[in-house]
Amino acid sequence: MDLLTALLLLVHLIPVSVAKNGMDSKSRKRIMPDPVTEPPVMDPIYEALLYCNIPSVAERSMEGHAPHHFKLVSVHVFIRHGDRYPLYVIPKTKRPEIDCTLVANRKPYHPKLEAFVSHMAKGSGTSLESPLHSLPLYPSHPLCEMGELTQTGVVQHLQNGQLLRDIYLKKHKLLPSDWSPDQLYLETTGKSRTLQSGLALLYGFLPDFDWKKIYFRHQPSALFCSGNCYCPVRNQYLEKEQRRQYLLRLKNSQLERTYGEMARIVDVPTKQLRAANPIDSMLCHFCHNVSFPCTKNGCIDMEHFKVIKMHQIEDERERQEKKLYLGYALLGAHPILNQTVGRMQRAAEGRREELFALYSAHDVTLSPVLSALGLTEARFPRFAARLIFELWQDREKPGEHAVRILYNGVDVTFHTSFCQDHHRRSPKPMCPLENLVRFVKRDMFVALGGSTNYYDACHKEGF
């Protein structure tokens, strides 16, 4: 049995005790209870397995948990697309042979897979805003194209959708059985992998949905900033953050040696290998249990993979400490958070529109939102990651509304910067909606040095 198979068995079979509040029972501070007992030191293989998010037994989740006198009003779901084929090729090596057709007798499998394929075949371009109608509705290439969603990616989101269906529709009756088109809000970037991930989740959530009742909007920006994308100060923060990444890489002599060894194996200059972002392709080999590439000069191996993965983990840690990324994240996440808060406020006023919102997006979408919310311990978005905002009404005080925030099924509400203090002062199991509104409308700008609105924060002189 190889190392990866053994680790996968471990992930699937070892139970975890979770406290009633959904946190790891050993440490409330750790906001990501895991499928196995966490290693005592940071383990790059373990972290890579979590990132792969290989579909397994049904996961436990805390979505929809609330005292009986609370009523669910609306749900806002942000997802990263599912498992995909690499975006980059390791120079002078053969591409990993991954089949992107959807096949019933191949693992990972989902009972709704064949029905999903046949429903997508009936799909209509009128359900998609231009230019989305030119994209395929499900993956179908025998050798995956670059960046294409895999069967694993489809199954991940069919599972996500089914999980949310069981909680939000069957248990909480979020939508009536005769739901109308204006009760859904669906938006995706213009990549086939995000559109297909969104459709897979939607199919799991609303099996055999009426194509005439859905409409996916196209979002040109990975930040989902709509008409508010021009923000010079955000770009300056990003440049400083990229400089930090570069300096950290230069300090890591083991990483440079590893890139040098790999470059010799594939017979290209080290600079060219580094530019090809080899970890992207290596993660595909790892997640699909395909051997790393070999040449006449030798083989890329697990030790090379571990060094690069470990550097990614260290980079993530330093990024949170140095706070340069936080400035970028606050400005990058503001437009989508502002839109979400507006939608919540309308629902709290009794409007019955856009009760279920779905944004099908990327790691570079979710990562700034997590940082902006103050979730500094959240892991980097894995394949098919989900971040969910729930809006609840207190039936005993109908004028009062509260929010819960969940990341991959874990309740992280009281780890957010705007609700940590409330949790210390109040026994209530949720965060008042006003806290989130105040954070998005005011406190995000205070954290950026005293601006009072998004435009001023984006155009501040003398940054």
XYZ file of C-alpha atoms in Angstrom:
463
model
C 0.000 0.000 0.000
C 1.457 3.375 -0.960
C 1.620 6.405 1.342
C -1.267 8.261 -0.267
C -3.621 5.264 -0.128
C -2.791 4.729 3.539
C -3.434 8.381 4.326
C -6.724 8.350 2.429
C -7.871 5.334 4.424
C -6.949 7.231 7.564
C -8.932 10.289 6.486
C -12.000 8.164 5.737
C -11.936 5.899 8.757
C -10.754 7.749 11.853
C -13.603 9.506 13.660
C -13.250 12.904 15.298
C -14.957 14.153 18.408
C -16.626 17.488 17.866
C -17.901 19.604 20.727
C -21.521 20.747 20.786
C -20.597 24.162 19.447
C -19.038 22.515 16.389
C -15.462 23.361 17.368
C -12.668 20.877 17.821
C -13.302 19.681 21.376
C -9.638 20.036 22.295
C -9.251 23.618 21.159
C -11.968 26.155 20.519
C -9.346 28.394 18.923
C -8.817 25.995 16.024
C -11.657 26.772 13.650
C -11.253 23.813 11.347
C -12.117 20.520 13.035
C -10.555 17.895 10.844
C -11.404 14.419 9.591
C -8.420 13.026 11.503
C -6.570 13.977 14.624
C -4.279 16.829 13.626
C -0.572 16.011 13.482
C 1.417 17.584 16.345
C 3.501 19.567 13.835
C 2.455 21.026 10.499
C 2.512 18.150 8.021
C 2.548 19.100 4.331
C 1.069 15.740 3.210
C -1.806 16.022 5.672
C -2.456 19.633 4.579
C -2.370 18.609 0.904
C -4.946 15.871 1.554
C -7.287 18.370 3.191
C -6.801 20.636 0.170
C -7.710 17.810 -2.254
C -10.989 17.342 -0.344
C -11.484 13.853 -1.833
C -15.202 12.928 -1.561
C -15.765 10.318 1.111
C -18.394 9.501 3.707
C -20.983 12.199 4.404
C -19.402 14.924 6.477
C -20.780 16.366 9.657
C -21.687 20.010 9.349
C -23.093 22.797 11.495
C -25.144 24.553 8.821
C -28.720 25.282 9.885
C -28.111 24.800 13.634
C -30.127 27.284 15.679
C -32.417 27.398 18.744
C -35.991 26.381 17.892
C -37.367 29.929 18.236
C -35.209 31.182 15.351
C -36.485 31.114 11.784
C -34.137 30.871 8.768
C -34.710 33.867 6.476
C -31.968 33.742 3.817
C -28.746 31.930 2.888
C -25.739 33.263 0.958
C -23.255 30.680 -0.357
C -19.742 31.374 -1.684
C -17.974 28.383 -3.222
C -14.633 27.649 -4.752
C -14.922 25.475 -7.870
C -14.294 21.766 -7.403
C -11.205 19.725 -8.245
C -9.730 20.779 -11.590
C -7.024 19.819 -14.016
C -3.841 21.951 -13.702
C -3.593 25.428 -15.197
C 0.142 24.952 -15.838
C 2.306 22.209 -17.332
C 5.668 21.214 -15.873
C 8.015 21.933 -18.818
C 9.137 18.962 -20.939
C 6.973 16.457 -19.083
C 3.886 14.540 -20.095
C 0.601 15.969 -18.858
C -1.100 13.853 -16.144
C -3.576 11.481 -17.809
C -6.853 12.412 -16.139
C -10.164 11.628 -17.829
C -12.690 14.481 -17.538
C -15.686 12.558 -18.887
C -18.347 11.752 -16.268
C -18.584 7.980 -15.854
C -20.915 6.103 -13.496
C -18.613 3.192 -12.613
C -15.560 5.323 -11.781
C -14.673 6.702 -8.365
C -15.543 9.117 -6.941
C -19.200 8.486 -7.675
C -22.466 10.169 -6.680
C -25.969 8.653 -7.064
C -27.138 11.759 -8.939
C -24.241 11.813 -11.422
C -26.027 10.284 -14.426
C -29.169 12.342 -13.770
C -26.988 15.474 -13.574
C -25.446 14.727 -16.987
C -28.826 14.121 -18.639
C -30.285 17.272 -17.047
C -27.331 19.359 -18.258
C -27.889 17.965 -21.768
C -31.330 19.628 -21.690
C -29.772 22.928 -20.621
C -30.726 26.151 -22.289
C -28.553 29.130 -23.194
C -31.387 31.416 -22.113
C -30.602 30.461 -18.490
C -27.114 31.997 -18.756
C -26.032 35.590 -19.191
C -23.660 36.201 -22.110
C -20.866 35.070 -22.509
C -21.668 32.079 -20.251
C -23.937 30.481 -22.868
C -20.857 29.616 -24.950
C -19.444 27.396 -22.146
C -20.080 23.632 -21.806
C -22.446 22.788 -18.927
C -20.443 19.754 -17.790
C -16.885 18.433 -18.374
C -16.543 15.914 -21.203
C -12.957 15.553 -22.499
C -11.283 12.084 -22.323
C -8.007 13.907 -21.620
C -8.839 16.909 -19.484
C -8.214 20.354 -20.923
C -6.187 22.836 -18.858
C -8.211 24.024 -15.867
C -11.155 21.728 -16.642
C -13.391 20.503 -13.828
C -12.940 16.779 -13.152
C -15.455 14.135 -12.116
C -14.129 14.600 -8.578
C -15.002 18.310 -8.824
C -18.557 17.585 -10.011
C -19.109 15.019 -7.228
C -17.762 17.446 -4.593
C -20.428 19.989 -5.507
C -23.250 17.472 -5.972
C -22.431 16.515 -2.362
C -22.365 20.157 -1.251
C -25.725 20.779 -2.907
C -27.336 17.678 -1.418
C -26.047 18.592 2.054
C -27.515 22.109 1.764
C -30.786 20.683 0.389
C -31.200 18.387 3.389
C -30.624 21.266 5.803
C -32.103 24.359 4.171
C -34.976 22.928 2.111
C -36.048 19.721 3.847
C -35.465 20.879 7.428
C -35.888 24.661 7.328
C -38.149 25.091 4.257
C -36.107 28.066 3.049
C -37.838 27.976 -0.365
C -41.447 27.000 -1.036
C -42.000 23.981 -3.298
C -43.245 26.389 -5.992
C -40.231 28.707 -5.646
C -39.979 31.525 -8.153
C -36.953 32.676 -10.205
C -36.530 35.874 -8.158
C -35.979 33.842 -4.975
C -32.610 32.610 -6.311
C -29.564 34.733 -7.096
C -26.875 32.875 -9.073
C -23.553 34.352 -10.203
C -20.345 32.864 -11.602
C -17.115 33.938 -13.236
C -16.685 33.159 -16.926
C -14.696 29.924 -16.473
C -16.264 26.573 -17.323
C -15.065 25.150 -13.982
C -17.008 27.762 -11.951
C -20.159 27.554 -14.075
C -20.123 23.735 -13.937
C -19.433 23.737 -10.167
C -22.345 26.119 -9.630
C -24.636 23.940 -11.756
C -23.558 20.774 -9.889
C -24.262 22.383 -6.506
C -27.576 23.752 -7.776
C -28.556 20.308 -9.099
C -27.766 18.713 -5.729
C -29.776 21.497 -4.036
C -32.731 21.548 -6.468
C -32.689 18.231 -8.399
C -34.278 18.447 -11.865
C -34.753 22.212 -11.510
C -36.772 23.939 -14.223
C -34.249 25.539 -16.613
C -36.726 28.358 -17.281
C -36.599 29.367 -13.609
C -32.830 29.781 -13.241
C -30.520 32.501 -14.483
C -26.753 32.555 -13.924
C -25.263 36.038 -14.072
C -21.742 36.517 -15.393
C -19.152 38.189 -13.156
C -16.073 39.416 -15.084
C -13.948 39.872 -11.933
C -12.689 37.098 -9.648
C -13.261 39.572 -6.778
C -16.952 39.872 -7.730
C -16.584 43.642 -7.519
C -19.130 44.334 -10.293
C -19.002 48.073 -11.094
C -16.636 48.877 -8.206
C -13.430 47.237 -9.377
C -11.215 50.300 -9.847
C -9.315 50.639 -6.590
C -5.703 51.899 -6.837
C -4.939 51.481 -3.114
C -6.032 47.828 -3.229
C -3.576 47.237 -6.061
C -0.801 48.931 -4.063
C -1.449 46.600 -1.136
C -1.284 43.679 -3.563
C 2.082 44.830 -4.946
C 3.502 45.063 -1.403
C 2.104 41.599 -0.607
C 3.699 40.140 -3.754
C 7.008 41.727 -2.735
C 6.698 40.040 0.680
C 6.104 36.673 -1.044
C 9.162 37.183 -3.234
C 11.440 38.027 -0.269
C 10.226 35.007 1.701
C 10.993 32.761 -1.252
C 14.519 34.160 -1.553
C 15.171 33.334 2.114
C 14.196 29.685 1.670
C 17.413 27.994 0.516
C 15.848 24.506 0.714
C 13.102 25.643 -1.684
C 15.674 27.064 -4.130
C 17.670 23.802 -3.997
C 14.471 21.828 -4.660
C 13.568 23.968 -7.676
C 17.161 23.530 -8.904
C 16.964 19.722 -8.621
C 13.593 19.622 -10.413
C 14.890 21.932 -13.157
C 17.828 19.562 -13.746
C 15.445 16.590 -13.962
C 13.305 18.247 -16.653
C 16.327 19.977 -18.258
C 15.188 23.610 -18.171
C 16.572 26.702 -16.374
C 15.405 26.992 -12.749
C 13.718 30.293 -13.553
C 11.596 28.654 -16.256
C 10.552 25.822 -13.952
C 9.578 28.240 -11.170
C 7.530 30.329 -13.617
C 5.566 27.169 -14.534
C 4.248 27.030 -10.924
C 4.988 23.284 -10.631
C 2.997 22.823 -7.392
C -0.219 23.294 -9.395
C 0.488 20.257 -11.584
C 2.001 18.292 -8.678
C -1.172 18.756 -6.629
C -3.147 17.214 -9.483
C -0.825 14.175 -9.491
C -1.131 13.965 -5.699
C -4.929 14.378 -5.464
C -5.499 11.792 -8.224
C -2.822 9.379 -6.945
C -0.889 9.587 -10.224
C 2.916 9.203 -10.131
C 4.938 12.398 -10.423
C 6.656 12.783 -13.830
C 10.010 11.218 -14.698
C 12.608 11.923 -17.393
C 15.881 10.240 -18.378
C 17.519 12.435 -15.673
C 15.372 11.102 -12.823
C 11.962 11.626 -11.220
C 10.207 14.440 -9.444
C 9.248 12.903 -6.099
C 7.315 13.289 -2.853
C 10.245 15.053 -1.142
C 10.176 17.810 -3.777
C 6.414 18.069 -3.290
C 6.698 18.308 0.506
C 9.268 21.121 0.356
C 7.154 23.261 -1.982
C 3.933 22.525 -0.051
C 5.650 23.381 3.236
C 6.763 26.705 1.796
C 3.146 27.429 0.808
C 2.074 26.793 4.410
C 4.831 29.072 5.775
C 3.894 31.750 3.250
C 0.287 31.576 4.421
C 1.393 31.941 8.050
C 3.620 34.960 7.353
C 0.893 36.532 5.216
C -1.441 36.644 8.219
C 1.291 38.074 10.481
C 2.494 40.848 8.161
C -1.014 42.307 7.572
C -0.211 43.607 4.061
C -2.685 41.099 2.677
C -5.327 42.338 5.136
C -5.355 45.771 3.459
C -5.793 44.097 0.081
C -8.466 41.758 1.482
C -10.565 44.503 3.096
C -10.731 46.476 -0.146
C -11.000 43.378 -2.346
C -13.857 41.826 -0.345
C -15.851 44.992 0.345
C -17.998 45.053 -2.827
C -19.225 41.451 -2.472
C -19.768 41.801 1.299
C -21.627 45.066 0.750
C -23.864 43.360 -1.810
C -24.511 40.465 0.596
C -25.364 42.790 3.484
C -27.789 44.722 1.258
C -29.491 41.467 0.317
C -29.730 40.460 3.998
C -31.199 43.830 4.990
C -33.895 43.535 2.319
C -34.736 40.005 3.515
C -34.884 41.250 7.127
C -37.409 43.888 6.011
C -39.637 41.081 4.765
C -38.784 41.066 1.062
C -39.084 37.514 -0.297
C -36.516 37.879 -3.075
C -33.027 36.388 -3.401
C -33.458 34.106 -0.388
C -30.755 31.767 -1.677
C -27.697 33.381 -3.247
C -24.872 31.357 -4.809
C -21.537 32.787 -5.941
C -19.441 30.230 -7.829
C -15.901 31.486 -7.571
C -12.178 30.854 -7.017
C -9.624 30.599 -4.207
C -8.703 34.234 -4.990
C -12.346 35.159 -4.267
C -12.790 33.323 -0.979
C -9.347 34.037 0.447
C -9.782 37.852 0.701
C -13.288 37.436 2.156
C -11.976 35.088 4.880
C -9.160 37.510 5.752
C -11.446 40.554 5.693
C -13.813 38.836 8.148
C -10.866 38.336 10.517
C -10.770 34.541 10.143
C -6.987 34.434 10.413
C -6.850 30.724 11.316
C -8.978 29.546 8.408
C -7.161 27.255 6.025
C -6.598 28.350 2.429
C -9.732 27.486 0.388
C -9.606 23.832 -0.614
C -11.263 22.483 -3.762
C -15.057 22.901 -3.405
C -14.667 25.036 -0.263
C -17.892 26.684 0.902
C -18.385 29.832 2.960
C -21.979 30.445 4.048
C -23.803 33.390 5.602
C -27.143 32.518 7.246
C -29.709 35.156 8.235
C -32.102 34.253 11.075
C -35.122 35.951 12.663
C -35.911 35.648 16.373
C -39.581 34.573 16.476
C -39.854 35.829 20.073
C -38.619 39.286 18.967
C -39.508 39.440 15.252
C -37.696 42.755 14.768
C -34.360 41.156 15.705
C -32.206 39.392 13.122
C -28.921 37.541 13.541
C -26.270 35.975 11.327
C -24.203 32.808 11.406
C -21.071 32.335 9.290
C -19.831 28.850 8.420
C -16.681 27.729 6.622
C -16.704 24.160 5.280
C -19.459 23.279 7.725
C -17.776 24.772 10.816
C -19.449 27.638 12.687
C -16.847 30.424 12.667
C -19.225 33.276 13.600
C -17.472 34.134 16.854
C -14.019 34.049 15.271
C -14.893 37.024 13.051
C -13.434 40.387 14.021
C -16.913 41.943 14.363
C -18.415 39.287 16.626
C -15.629 38.162 18.979
C -16.519 40.781 21.615
C -20.246 40.193 21.289
C -19.713 36.544 22.120
C -17.894 37.489 25.332
C -20.719 39.813 26.403
C -23.787 37.909 25.235
C -25.026 34.334 25.732
C -26.869 34.390 22.371
C -25.727 31.730 19.894
C -25.585 34.132 16.933
C -24.266 37.533 15.948
C -26.674 40.480 15.576
C -27.141 41.487 11.939
C -26.259 45.069 12.977
C -22.713 43.942 13.848
C -22.117 42.695 10.306
C -23.775 45.783 8.774
C -21.656 48.133 10.921
C -18.512 46.213 10.001
C -19.159 46.387 6.253
C -20.484 49.963 6.183
C -17.976 51.508 8.621
C -15.443 49.378 10.491
C -13.772 47.923 7.389
C -12.726 51.484 6.486
C -11.648 52.357 10.034
C -9.264 49.387 9.848
C -7.789 50.946 6.697
C -6.804 54.153 8.448
C -9.892 56.245 8.890
C -11.636 56.522 5.536
C -15.427 56.611 5.738
C -16.378 54.932 2.462
C -15.092 52.574 -0.213
C -14.281 55.247 -2.794
C -12.161 57.302 -0.362
C -10.366 54.187 0.933
C -9.545 53.190 -2.655
C -8.191 56.623 -3.632
C -6.445 57.678 -0.434
C -3.475 59.937 -1.151
C -0.044 59.241 0.313
C -0.608 55.533 0.911
